[in-house]
């Protein structure tokens, strides 16, 4: 039963008149969990509550089965965090800073641990430079190192790949995956860059306007959503889209480029209808396929908007 | 299960101190202290070989001490709250009370030791004996003032969460009080210093020809001058401490 590391029930948080979290029921099991949602959907607020930095207005939040506000110290002892904003003491060298953090976690073998971490995140070459001279990518890597320093059971990373070039992103994500495989560290990664998560996550949480829209194992979700999405290429997408919009089997239609996409509720019937409609409208049906679920489609369907 | 690492507190404190020593901050504190003492000792009424020099121009020291302390504490509290540094620190396995007290103790220690050391220049400049009791009375009053400024700026920092605003607000508040009330009021730093100095002057130098206050301050006046800032400090710091450790949200 204690499979879920993170669990919130009906979690509420308001800032004055702004409702940041609205009955949030979120779960994250062992493994690498992706936490996705638009800007302002409540990701950072949720993370703040999980760490005991922010107090909720209602509902419960637990990590490792412990209450996030009252037992936050014990939770933080077993968890590492990398926040959205990276503020590190600029005058310290990366190495010296990590030694300081290691001491707070009460690590016995400080220097070997720090050196290994620096190597793992690929920062050894800059370990003696003052942090203020680091680039954005180096900041993120230092952030990852300080999150992983206490060999945490779980590390929360808030937008770890923001501001990083594509190559740096791939390297960082690979590091995260390596860490999971090497030390069994579990991750909760918040982001709005979907392609990032596709490669490494096994669990996905989608949040919108302070509510969970869907969550589950990646492969279950892709199956669930892929079956109902179609991509159709016809000679006149506009006319075609307008026509199928009226069908009962079709929930939603949108056009991207010269392709028509639609979400259907009865694939069997729809499969047979498409060629008929095309010939009736005297349109040429170039291609017609059920989508393989990618994160982008899941996201588009749940949050209902093109991802950023 | 809920044990803190016993060394966490001292580590946080060393961290705070190291943060100060790394920046040009320390240089600034030292320079400000020396300048303050030098301005003070060049006051026009300067007598040679007299402890009275410790009193004259002390308002300059208090003024500069207020400015430096406000800046430093606002930087450490409002600054780290606003920039998200506190958020990072409080995400490590540390207790909130440890972060709060270590910051206060570390900064108070730094400012006090620098100002007390600079103040000993006075012994040399006015050719005083290192055993001159009024020297220690002056240092004690300075410490009292430092505590008051610390409490005020920490309180305002936590309320405003903006480094610049909090520096300005706490400095203007304290400076305003000093301007609005003269040397015969418990509300101004100069007033409290005058009462304390005048009372102890009689105690330690009863036969000295010149008294800074006529009639000299009574024991009660001296006591109120000591108790007032201590009372304010206790109330503000306890209030802020409770808020910081139990309620405060960091985002
Ligand atoms: N301290 C605060 N005061 C007022 N409103 C806040 C505060 N913090 C967050 N909010 C509001 O709560 C909502 C959720 O914000 P949050 O930062 O959790 O979003 P997010 O999902 O992390 O977004 P992003 O992807 O931009 O980081 C937003 O509407 C935001 O304006
Ligand atoms: Mg965020």
Coordinates of C-alpha atoms and ligand atoms in Angstrom, one line a residue:
Chain A
X1 CA 0.0 0.0 0.0
X2 CA 2.8 2.4 0.9
X3 CA 3.7 2.5 -2.7
X4 CA 2.9 6.1 -3.1
X5 CA 5.7 8.3 -1.9
X6 CA 3.7 11.5 -2.3
X7 CA 0.0 11.7 -1.7
X8 CA -2.3 14.6 -1.4
X9 CA -6.0 14.6 -0.8
X10 CA -8.3 17.5 -1.5
X11 CA -5.4 19.9 -1.1
X12 CA -6.4 23.5 -1.1
X13 CA -4.3 26.7 -1.2
X14 CA -5.4 30.2 -1.8
X15 CA -3.3 33.4 -1.9
X16 CA -5.7 36.1 -1.0
X17 CA -8.3 35.8 -3.8
X18 CA -6.2 33.6 -6.0
X19 CA -6.9 29.9 -5.8
X20 CA -3.6 28.2 -6.5
X21 CA -4.7 24.7 -5.6
X22 CA -8.2 23.5 -5.7
X23 CA -8.9 20.0 -4.3
X24 CA -5.7 18.6 -5.5
X25 CA -5.5 14.8 -5.4
X26 CA -2.0 13.9 -6.5
X27 CA 0.0 10.7 -6.1
X28 CA 3.5 9.8 -7.0
X29 CA 4.9 6.3 -6.7
X30 CA 8.5 5.1 -6.8
X31 CA 10.4 5.9 -10.0
X32 CA 10.6 9.1 -12.0
X33 CA 7.4 11.1 -12.0
X34 CA 6.7 13.9 -14.3
X35 CA 4.6 16.8 -13.0
X36 CA 3.4 18.9 -15.9
X37 CA 1.1 21.9 -16.3
X38 CA 0.9 25.3 -17.8
X39 CA 2.4 28.4 -16.2
X40 CA 0.6 29.2 -13.1
X41 CA -1.1 25.9 -12.8
X42 CA 0.2 25.3 -9.3
X43 CA 3.3 23.2 -9.6
X44 CA 5.6 25.3 -7.6
X45 CA 2.9 25.9 -4.9
X46 CA 2.4 22.1 -4.6
X47 CA 6.2 21.6 -4.2
X48 CA 6.2 24.3 -1.6
X49 CA 3.6 22.5 0.4
X50 CA 5.3 19.2 0.1
X51 CA 8.4 20.7 1.6
X52 CA 6.6 22.4 4.5
X53 CA 7.5 25.9 3.1
X54 CA 3.9 26.8 2.5
X55 CA 0.9 25.8 4.6
X56 CA -2.2 24.5 2.9
X57 CA -5.7 25.9 3.6
X58 CA -7.3 22.5 3.6
X59 CA -6.8 18.8 2.7
X60 CA -3.8 16.7 3.5
X61 CA -0.4 16.2 2.0
X62 CA 2.0 13.5 2.9
X63 CA 5.4 12.4 1.8
X64 CA 6.7 9.0 2.9
X65 CA 3.5 8.9 4.9
X66 CA 4.5 11.9 7.0
X67 CA 2.5 15.1 7.3
X68 CA 4.1 17.8 5.1
X69 CA 3.7 20.7 7.6
X70 CA 4.3 19.1 10.9
X71 CA 6.9 16.5 10.0
X72 CA 8.6 18.6 7.4
X73 CA 12.0 18.2 9.1
X74 CA 11.9 14.4 8.8
X75 CA 10.7 14.7 5.2
X76 CA 13.5 17.1 4.3
X77 CA 16.1 14.8 5.9
X78 CA 15.1 12.1 3.3
X79 CA 14.5 14.4 0.4
X80 CA 16.6 16.7 -1.9
X81 CA 15.2 19.7 -3.7
X82 CA 16.2 21.9 -6.6
X83 CA 14.0 25.0 -6.7
X84 CA 12.9 27.0 -9.7
X85 CA 15.1 29.9 -8.8
X86 CA 18.7 29.1 -8.2
X87 CA 20.2 31.3 -5.5
X88 CA 23.5 30.0 -4.4
X89 CA 26.1 32.0 -2.4
X90 CA 28.0 33.6 -5.3
X91 CA 31.3 34.0 -3.6
X92 CA 31.6 30.3 -2.7
X93 CA 33.3 27.9 -5.0
X94 CA 31.0 25.1 -6.2
X95 CA 33.0 22.6 -4.2
X96 CA 33.0 24.6 -1.0
X97 CA 29.2 25.2 -1.3
X98 CA 28.5 21.5 -1.7
X99 CA 30.7 20.7 1.3
X100 CA 28.6 23.1 3.4
X101 CA 25.4 21.4 2.2
X102 CA 26.9 18.0 2.9
X103 CA 27.5 19.0 6.5
X104 CA 23.9 19.9 6.9
X105 CA 22.9 16.4 5.9
X106 CA 25.4 15.0 8.4
X107 CA 27.3 13.1 5.8
X108 CA 30.4 11.3 7.1
X109 CA 32.5 11.0 4.0
X110 CA 32.2 14.5 2.9
X111 CA 35.0 15.0 0.4
X112 CA 34.6 11.7 -1.5
X113 CA 30.8 12.3 -1.7
X114 CA 31.2 15.8 -3.0
X115 CA 33.8 14.9 -5.5
X116 CA 31.8 12.0 -6.9
X117 CA 28.7 14.2 -7.2
X118 CA 30.6 16.9 -9.0
X119 CA 31.8 14.2 -11.4
X120 CA 28.3 12.8 -11.8
X121 CA 26.8 16.1 -12.8
X122 CA 29.8 17.0 -14.8
X123 CA 31.0 20.0 -12.9
X124 CA 34.4 18.9 -11.8
X125 CA 36.1 21.3 -14.2
X126 CA 34.5 24.3 -12.5
X127 CA 34.5 23.1 -8.9
X128 CA 37.0 25.7 -7.7
X129 CA 35.5 28.7 -9.6
X130 CA 33.2 31.0 -7.6
X131 CA 29.5 30.2 -8.2
X132 CA 28.7 33.7 -9.5
X133 CA 30.8 32.9 -12.6
X134 CA 28.7 29.9 -13.5
X135 CA 26.4 29.8 -16.6
X136 CA 22.7 28.9 -16.4
X137 CA 23.5 25.3 -17.3
X138 CA 26.1 25.0 -14.7
X139 CA 23.7 26.5 -12.1
X140 CA 21.2 23.8 -12.9
X141 CA 23.9 21.1 -12.6
X142 CA 25.0 22.5 -9.3
X143 CA 21.3 22.5 -8.2
X144 CA 21.0 18.9 -9.1
X145 CA 24.2 18.1 -7.2
X146 CA 22.9 19.9 -4.0
X147 CA 19.6 18.1 -4.3
X148 CA 21.3 14.7 -4.5
X149 CA 23.9 15.3 -1.9
X150 CA 22.2 13.5 1.0
X151 CA 21.5 10.4 -1.0
X152 CA 17.8 11.2 -0.7
X153 CA 15.1 8.7 -1.2
X154 CA 13.4 11.3 -3.4
X155 CA 14.5 14.4 -5.2
X156 CA 12.1 17.1 -6.3
X157 CA 13.3 19.2 -9.3
X158 CA 11.3 22.3 -10.2
X159 CA 11.9 23.1 -13.8
X160 CA 15.3 21.6 -14.0
X161 CA 15.7 22.1 -17.7
X162 CA 14.4 25.7 -18.0
X163 CA 17.0 28.0 -19.6
X164 CA 19.1 25.2 -20.8
X165 CA 20.1 24.6 -24.5
X166 CA 18.8 21.3 -26.1
X167 CA 22.1 19.5 -25.7
X168 CA 22.5 20.5 -22.1
X169 CA 18.9 19.4 -21.5
X170 CA 19.6 15.9 -22.9
X171 CA 22.7 15.6 -20.8
X172 CA 20.9 16.7 -17.6
X173 CA 18.0 14.3 -18.2
X174 CA 20.4 11.5 -18.8
X175 CA 22.1 12.4 -15.5
X176 CA 18.7 12.1 -13.8
X177 CA 18.1 8.8 -15.3
X178 CA 21.5 7.6 -14.4
X179 CA 21.0 8.6 -10.8
X180 CA 17.8 6.7 -10.7
X181 CA 19.4 3.6 -12.0
X182 CA 22.6 3.9 -10.0
X183 CA 21.2 4.9 -6.6
X184 CA 17.5 4.2 -6.9
X185 CA 16.7 7.8 -6.2
X186 CA 13.1 8.6 -7.0
X187 CA 12.3 11.9 -8.7
X188 CA 9.4 14.3 -9.1
X189 CA 10.2 16.6 -12.0
X190 CA 8.1 19.6 -12.7
X191 CA 8.2 21.1 -16.1
X192 CA 6.3 22.4 -19.1
X193 CA 8.7 21.0 -21.6
X194 CA 6.9 17.8 -22.5
X195 CA 9.6 16.1 -24.6
X196 CA 11.8 16.1 -21.6
X197 CA 9.6 13.8 -19.7
X198 CA 8.8 11.4 -22.4
X199 CA 12.3 10.1 -22.3
X200 CA 12.6 9.4 -18.6
X201 CA 9.4 9.3 -16.7
X202 CA 7.4 6.3 -15.8
X203 CA 4.6 8.2 -14.0
X204 CA 2.9 11.3 -15.1
X205 CA 0.8 13.9 -13.3
X206 CA -1.0 16.5 -15.2
X207 CA -2.2 19.6 -13.3
X208 CA -4.3 22.4 -14.6
X209 CA -5.7 25.3 -12.6
X210 CA -4.8 23.7 -9.3
X211 CA -6.5 20.4 -10.1
X212 CA -5.2 17.1 -11.3
X213 CA -6.6 16.4 -14.7
X214 CA -5.1 13.0 -15.0
X215 CA -2.3 10.9 -13.6
X216 CA -1.0 7.4 -14.0
X217 CA 1.7 5.3 -15.4
X218 CA 3.1 6.6 -18.6
X219 CA 2.2 3.6 -20.8
X220 CA -1.3 3.4 -19.4
X221 CA -1.9 7.0 -20.2
X222 CA -0.5 6.8 -23.7
X223 CA -2.7 3.9 -24.4
X224 CA -5.7 5.5 -22.9
X225 CA -5.4 8.7 -24.9
X226 CA -3.8 7.4 -28.1
X227 CA -6.7 5.2 -29.1
X228 CA -9.1 8.1 -29.4
X229 CA -7.0 10.6 -31.4
X230 CA -6.8 10.6 -35.2
X231 CA -4.7 12.4 -37.6
X232 CA -6.2 12.9 -41.1
X233 CA -4.8 14.3 -44.2
X234 CA -7.3 15.4 -46.8
X235 CA -7.3 17.7 -49.8
X236 CA -9.4 20.3 -48.1
X237 CA -8.9 20.2 -44.3
X238 CA -11.3 23.1 -43.6
X239 CA -14.3 21.6 -45.2
X240 CA -13.6 18.2 -43.8
X241 CA -13.1 19.5 -40.3
X242 CA -16.4 21.3 -40.4
X243 CA -18.2 18.2 -41.5
X244 CA -16.9 15.8 -39.0
X245 CA -17.4 18.3 -36.2
X246 CA -21.1 17.5 -36.5
X247 CA -20.7 13.8 -36.0
X248 CA -21.7 12.3 -32.6
X249 CA -18.6 10.1 -32.5
X250 CA -16.4 13.2 -32.6
X251 CA -15.7 15.2 -29.4
X252 CA -13.2 17.7 -30.7
X253 CA -11.6 18.8 -33.9
X254 CA -8.6 20.9 -34.6
X255 CA -6.4 21.7 -37.5
X256 CA -2.6 21.8 -37.4
X257 CA -0.9 22.8 -40.6
X258 CA -2.7 21.0 -43.3
X259 CA -3.7 18.1 -41.1
X260 CA -7.0 17.5 -39.3
X261 CA -6.9 16.1 -35.7
X262 CA -9.9 14.9 -33.9
X263 CA -10.7 13.2 -30.6
X264 CA -13.4 10.5 -31.0
X265 CA -15.4 8.5 -28.5
X266 CA -16.2 5.5 -30.7
X267 CA -13.2 4.5 -32.8
X268 CA -14.9 1.5 -34.5
X269 CA -17.7 3.5 -35.9
X270 CA -15.4 6.4 -36.8
X271 CA -13.0 4.1 -38.6
X272 CA -15.8 3.2 -41.0
X273 CA -17.2 6.7 -41.4
X274 CA -14.1 8.5 -42.5
X275 CA -13.7 7.1 -46.0
X276 CA -17.5 7.5 -46.6
X277 CA -17.5 11.1 -45.6
X278 CA -14.4 11.9 -47.7
X279 CA -15.9 10.4 -50.8
X280 CA -19.3 12.1 -50.2
X281 CA -17.5 15.5 -50.0
X282 CA -15.4 14.5 -53.0
X283 CA -12.2 15.0 -51.1
X284 CA -9.1 13.0 -51.5
X285 CA -8.1 11.1 -48.4
X286 CA -4.3 11.2 -48.3
X287 CA -3.7 9.5 -45.0
X288 CA -5.7 8.6 -42.0
X289 CA -4.3 7.1 -38.8
X290 CA -4.8 6.6 -35.2
X291 CA -2.2 8.6 -33.2
X292 CA 0.4 6.8 -31.2
X293 CA 0.1 8.5 -27.9
X294 CA 2.8 11.0 -27.3
X295 CA 2.9 13.2 -24.2
X296 CA 2.0 16.1 -26.4
X297 CA -1.3 14.5 -27.3
X298 CA -2.1 13.5 -23.8
X299 CA -1.4 17.0 -22.8
X300 CA -3.4 18.6 -25.6
X301 CA -6.4 16.4 -24.7
X302 CA -6.3 16.9 -21.0
X303 CA -5.3 20.5 -20.7
X304 CA -7.0 21.3 -23.9
X305 CA -4.4 23.6 -25.3
X306 CA -1.3 23.4 -27.3
X307 CA 1.6 23.0 -24.9
X308 CA 4.2 25.8 -24.6
Chain B
X1 CA 13.5 10.2 14.8
X2 CA 13.1 13.9 14.9
X3 CA 16.6 14.6 16.0
X4 CA 18.6 17.4 14.6
X5 CA 22.2 17.0 13.8
X6 CA 23.7 18.7 16.9
X7 CA 26.2 20.6 14.7
X8 CA 23.7 22.0 12.3
X9 CA 23.3 25.2 14.4
X10 CA 27.0 26.0 14.5
X11 CA 27.3 25.2 10.8
X12 CA 24.5 27.5 9.9
X13 CA 26.2 30.2 11.9
X14 CA 29.6 29.7 10.4
X15 CA 27.9 29.8 7.0
X16 CA 26.3 33.1 7.7
X17 CA 29.6 34.5 9.1
X18 CA 31.5 33.2 6.0
X19 CA 28.9 34.8 3.8
X20 CA 29.7 38.1 5.4
X21 CA 33.5 37.7 5.4
X22 CA 33.4 36.8 1.7
X23 CA 31.7 39.9 0.5
X24 CA 33.2 43.3 0.6
X25 CA 30.8 43.6 3.5
X26 CA 33.3 43.0 6.2
X27 CA 35.6 45.7 4.8
X28 CA 32.6 48.1 4.8
X29 CA 31.7 47.3 8.4
X30 CA 35.3 47.8 9.6
X31 CA 35.7 51.0 7.6
X32 CA 32.4 52.4 8.9
X33 CA 33.4 51.6 12.4
X34 CA 36.8 53.3 12.2
X35 CA 35.3 56.3 10.4
X36 CA 32.7 56.6 13.1
X37 CA 35.2 56.5 15.9
X38 CA 37.5 58.9 14.2
X39 CA 34.7 61.5 13.6
X40 CA 33.7 61.1 17.2
X41 CA 37.1 61.7 18.6
X42 CA 37.6 64.8 16.6
X43 CA 34.6 66.4 18.2
X44 CA 35.3 70.1 19.1
X45 CA 35.0 69.8 22.8
X46 CA 37.7 67.1 22.9
X47 CA 39.5 67.1 26.2
X48 CA 42.8 65.3 26.4
X49 CA 43.0 62.4 28.8
X50 CA 39.3 62.4 29.6
X51 CA 36.7 59.8 29.5
X52 CA 34.2 62.5 28.6
X53 CA 35.4 62.1 25.0
X54 CA 33.7 58.8 25.0
X55 CA 30.4 60.6 25.4
X56 CA 31.0 63.5 23.0
X57 CA 30.0 62.7 19.5
X58 CA 28.7 59.3 20.4
X59 CA 25.6 60.1 18.4
X60 CA 27.7 59.8 15.2
X61 CA 28.7 56.3 16.2
X62 CA 25.1 55.4 16.9
X63 CA 24.0 56.8 13.6
X64 CA 26.5 54.9 11.6
X65 CA 26.0 51.8 13.6
X66 CA 22.3 52.1 12.9
X67 CA 22.8 52.4 9.2
X68 CA 25.2 49.5 9.0
X69 CA 23.1 47.2 11.2
X70 CA 19.9 48.0 9.3
X71 CA 21.6 47.2 6.0
X72 CA 23.2 44.0 7.2
X73 CA 20.1 42.5 8.8
X74 CA 17.8 43.6 6.0
X75 CA 20.2 41.9 3.6
X76 CA 20.3 38.7 5.6
X77 CA 16.6 38.5 6.3
X78 CA 14.6 40.4 3.7
X79 CA 17.2 39.9 1.0
X80 CA 17.4 36.1 1.4
X81 CA 13.6 35.9 1.6
X82 CA 13.1 38.0 -1.5
X83 CA 15.7 36.2 -3.6
X84 CA 14.6 32.7 -2.6
X85 CA 17.8 31.9 -0.7
X86 CA 15.9 31.3 2.5
X87 CA 13.6 29.0 0.6
X88 CA 16.6 26.9 -0.4
X89 CA 18.1 26.9 3.0
X90 CA 14.8 25.9 4.7
X91 CA 14.6 23.0 2.2
X92 CA 17.6 21.4 3.8
X93 CA 17.2 19.3 6.9
X94 CA 17.4 22.3 9.3
X95 CA 15.0 23.6 11.8
X96 CA 13.6 27.0 11.3
X97 CA 14.6 28.2 14.8
X98 CA 18.2 27.2 14.0
X99 CA 18.2 29.4 10.9
X100 CA 16.7 32.3 12.7
X101 CA 18.9 32.3 15.7
X102 CA 22.1 31.5 13.9
X103 CA 21.6 34.5 11.6
X104 CA 20.9 36.8 14.5
X105 CA 23.7 35.6 16.6
X106 CA 26.3 35.5 13.8
X107 CA 25.5 39.0 12.5
X108 CA 25.3 40.5 16.0
X109 CA 28.6 39.0 16.8
X110 CA 30.2 40.4 13.7
X111 CA 28.9 43.9 14.0
X112 CA 29.5 44.0 17.8
X113 CA 33.1 42.7 17.6
X114 CA 34.0 45.1 14.8
X115 CA 32.5 48.1 16.5
X116 CA 33.8 47.2 19.9
X117 CA 37.3 46.8 18.5
X118 CA 37.1 50.1 16.6
X119 CA 35.9 51.7 19.8
X120 CA 39.0 50.7 21.7
X121 CA 40.8 53.1 19.4
X122 CA 39.4 55.7 21.8
X123 CA 41.5 54.4 24.6
X124 CA 44.5 55.3 22.5
X125 CA 43.1 58.5 21.1
X126 CA 42.1 59.9 24.4
X127 CA 44.9 58.3 26.3
X128 CA 42.6 56.4 28.6
X129 CA 43.4 53.5 30.9
X130 CA 42.1 50.1 29.5
X131 CA 40.4 49.8 32.9
X132 CA 38.4 53.0 32.5
X133 CA 34.9 51.9 33.6
X134 CA 33.1 54.5 31.4
X135 CA 34.7 52.8 28.4
X136 CA 32.9 49.6 29.2
X137 CA 29.7 51.4 30.0
X138 CA 29.8 53.0 26.6
X139 CA 30.5 49.7 24.9
X140 CA 27.6 48.2 26.8
X141 CA 25.2 50.9 25.6
X142 CA 26.4 50.4 22.1
X143 CA 25.6 46.7 22.4
X144 CA 22.1 47.6 23.7
X145 CA 21.6 49.9 20.7
X146 CA 22.8 47.2 18.3
X147 CA 20.3 44.8 19.7
X148 CA 17.5 47.3 19.3
X149 CA 18.4 48.0 15.7
X150 CA 18.7 44.3 15.0
X151 CA 15.2 43.6 16.4
X152 CA 13.6 46.5 14.5
X153 CA 15.3 45.7 11.2
X154 CA 14.6 41.9 11.5
X155 CA 10.9 42.6 12.3
X156 CA 10.6 45.0 9.3
X157 CA 12.5 42.6 7.1
X158 CA 10.1 39.8 7.7
X159 CA 7.1 42.1 7.3
X160 CA 8.2 43.8 4.0
X161 CA 10.3 41.0 2.5
X162 CA 12.2 43.5 0.4
X163 CA 15.8 44.3 1.1
X164 CA 15.8 47.9 0.0
X165 CA 12.5 48.8 1.5
X166 CA 13.4 47.2 4.8
X167 CA 16.8 48.9 5.0
X168 CA 15.1 52.2 4.3
X169 CA 12.2 51.7 6.6
X170 CA 14.1 50.5 9.6
X171 CA 16.8 53.2 9.2
X172 CA 14.3 56.0 8.8
X173 CA 12.3 54.7 11.8
X174 CA 15.3 54.7 14.1
X175 CA 16.8 57.8 12.7
X176 CA 13.5 59.5 12.9
X177 CA 13.2 58.7 16.6
X178 CA 16.7 60.0 17.3
X179 CA 15.8 63.2 15.4
X180 CA 12.4 63.7 16.9
X181 CA 13.5 63.2 20.5
X182 CA 16.4 64.9 22.1
X183 CA 19.0 63.9 24.7
X184 CA 16.4 63.9 27.5
X185 CA 14.2 61.2 26.1
X186 CA 14.2 57.4 26.5
X187 CA 13.0 57.2 22.9
X188 CA 16.3 58.4 21.3
X189 CA 19.5 56.5 21.4
X190 CA 21.3 59.6 22.5
X191 CA 18.9 60.2 25.3
X192 CA 19.3 56.7 26.7
X193 CA 23.1 57.0 26.4
X194 CA 23.0 60.3 28.2
X195 CA 21.1 58.9 31.2
X196 CA 23.2 55.8 31.4
X197 CA 26.5 57.7 31.0
X198 CA 25.5 60.4 33.4
X199 CA 24.4 58.0 36.1
X200 CA 27.6 55.9 35.9
X201 CA 29.7 59.1 35.7
X202 CA 28.6 59.9 39.3
X203 CA 29.2 56.3 40.4
X204 CA 32.7 56.0 39.0
X205 CA 33.9 59.6 38.9
X206 CA 32.0 61.4 41.7
X207 CA 34.6 64.2 42.0
X208 CA 34.9 65.1 38.4
X209 CA 34.4 68.8 37.8
X210 CA 32.2 68.5 34.7
X211 CA 28.9 66.6 34.6
X212 CA 27.2 65.9 31.2
X213 CA 23.8 66.4 32.7
X214 CA 22.5 68.8 35.4
X215 CA 21.2 67.4 37.6
X216 CA 22.9 64.1 37.0
X217 CA 20.7 61.1 36.0
X218 CA 19.2 59.0 38.8
X219 CA 19.6 55.3 39.0
X220 CA 16.0 54.9 38.0
X221 CA 16.5 56.9 34.8
X222 CA 19.5 54.8 34.0
X223 CA 17.5 51.7 34.6
X224 CA 14.7 52.8 32.4
X225 CA 17.2 53.6 29.7
X226 CA 18.5 50.1 29.8
X227 CA 15.2 48.4 30.2
X228 CA 13.3 50.2 27.4
X229 CA 15.4 48.9 24.5
X230 CA 15.7 45.4 26.2
X231 CA 11.9 45.3 26.5
X232 CA 11.3 46.3 22.9
X233 CA 14.0 43.8 21.7
X234 CA 12.4 41.0 23.7
X235 CA 8.9 41.7 22.5
X236 CA 9.8 42.1 18.8
X237 CA 12.2 39.2 18.6
X238 CA 9.9 36.8 20.4
X239 CA 7.1 37.8 18.2
X240 CA 9.1 37.5 15.0
X241 CA 10.6 34.2 16.2
X242 CA 7.2 32.7 16.8
X243 CA 6.0 33.9 13.4
X244 CA 9.2 32.7 11.6
X245 CA 9.2 29.3 13.1
X246 CA 5.5 28.5 13.1
X247 CA 3.6 30.4 10.5
X248 CA 5.8 32.0 8.0
X249 CA 5.4 30.9 4.4
X250 CA 8.4 31.0 2.1
X251 CA 7.8 31.2 -1.6
Ligands
LIG1 N1 3.0 34.2 -3.1 C1 1.9 34.2 -3.9 N2 1.0 35.2 -3.8 C2 0.0 35.3 -4.6 N3 -0.3 34.4 -5.6 C3 0.6 33.4 -5.8 C4 1.7 33.3 -4.9 N4 2.4 32.2 -5.3 C5 1.7 31.7 -6.3 N5 0.6 32.4 -6.6 C6 -0.4 32.1 -7.7 O1 -0.7 30.8 -7.6 C7 -0.9 30.2 -8.9 C8 0.0 29.0 -9.0 O2 1.3 29.4 -9.1 P1 2.6 28.4 -9.2 O3 3.8 29.2 -9.0 O4 2.4 27.3 -8.3 O5 2.5 27.9 -10.7 P2 3.5 27.0 -11.5 O6 2.7 25.8 -12.0 O7 4.7 26.7 -10.7 O8 3.8 27.9 -12.8 P3 5.2 28.1 -13.6 O9 5.1 27.0 -14.6 O10 5.0 29.4 -14.2 O11 6.3 28.0 -12.7 C9 -0.6 31.3 -9.8 O12 -1.9 31.8 -10.2 C10 0.1 32.3 -9.1 O13 -0.2 33.6 -9.5
LIG2 MG1 6.7 27.1 -11.0

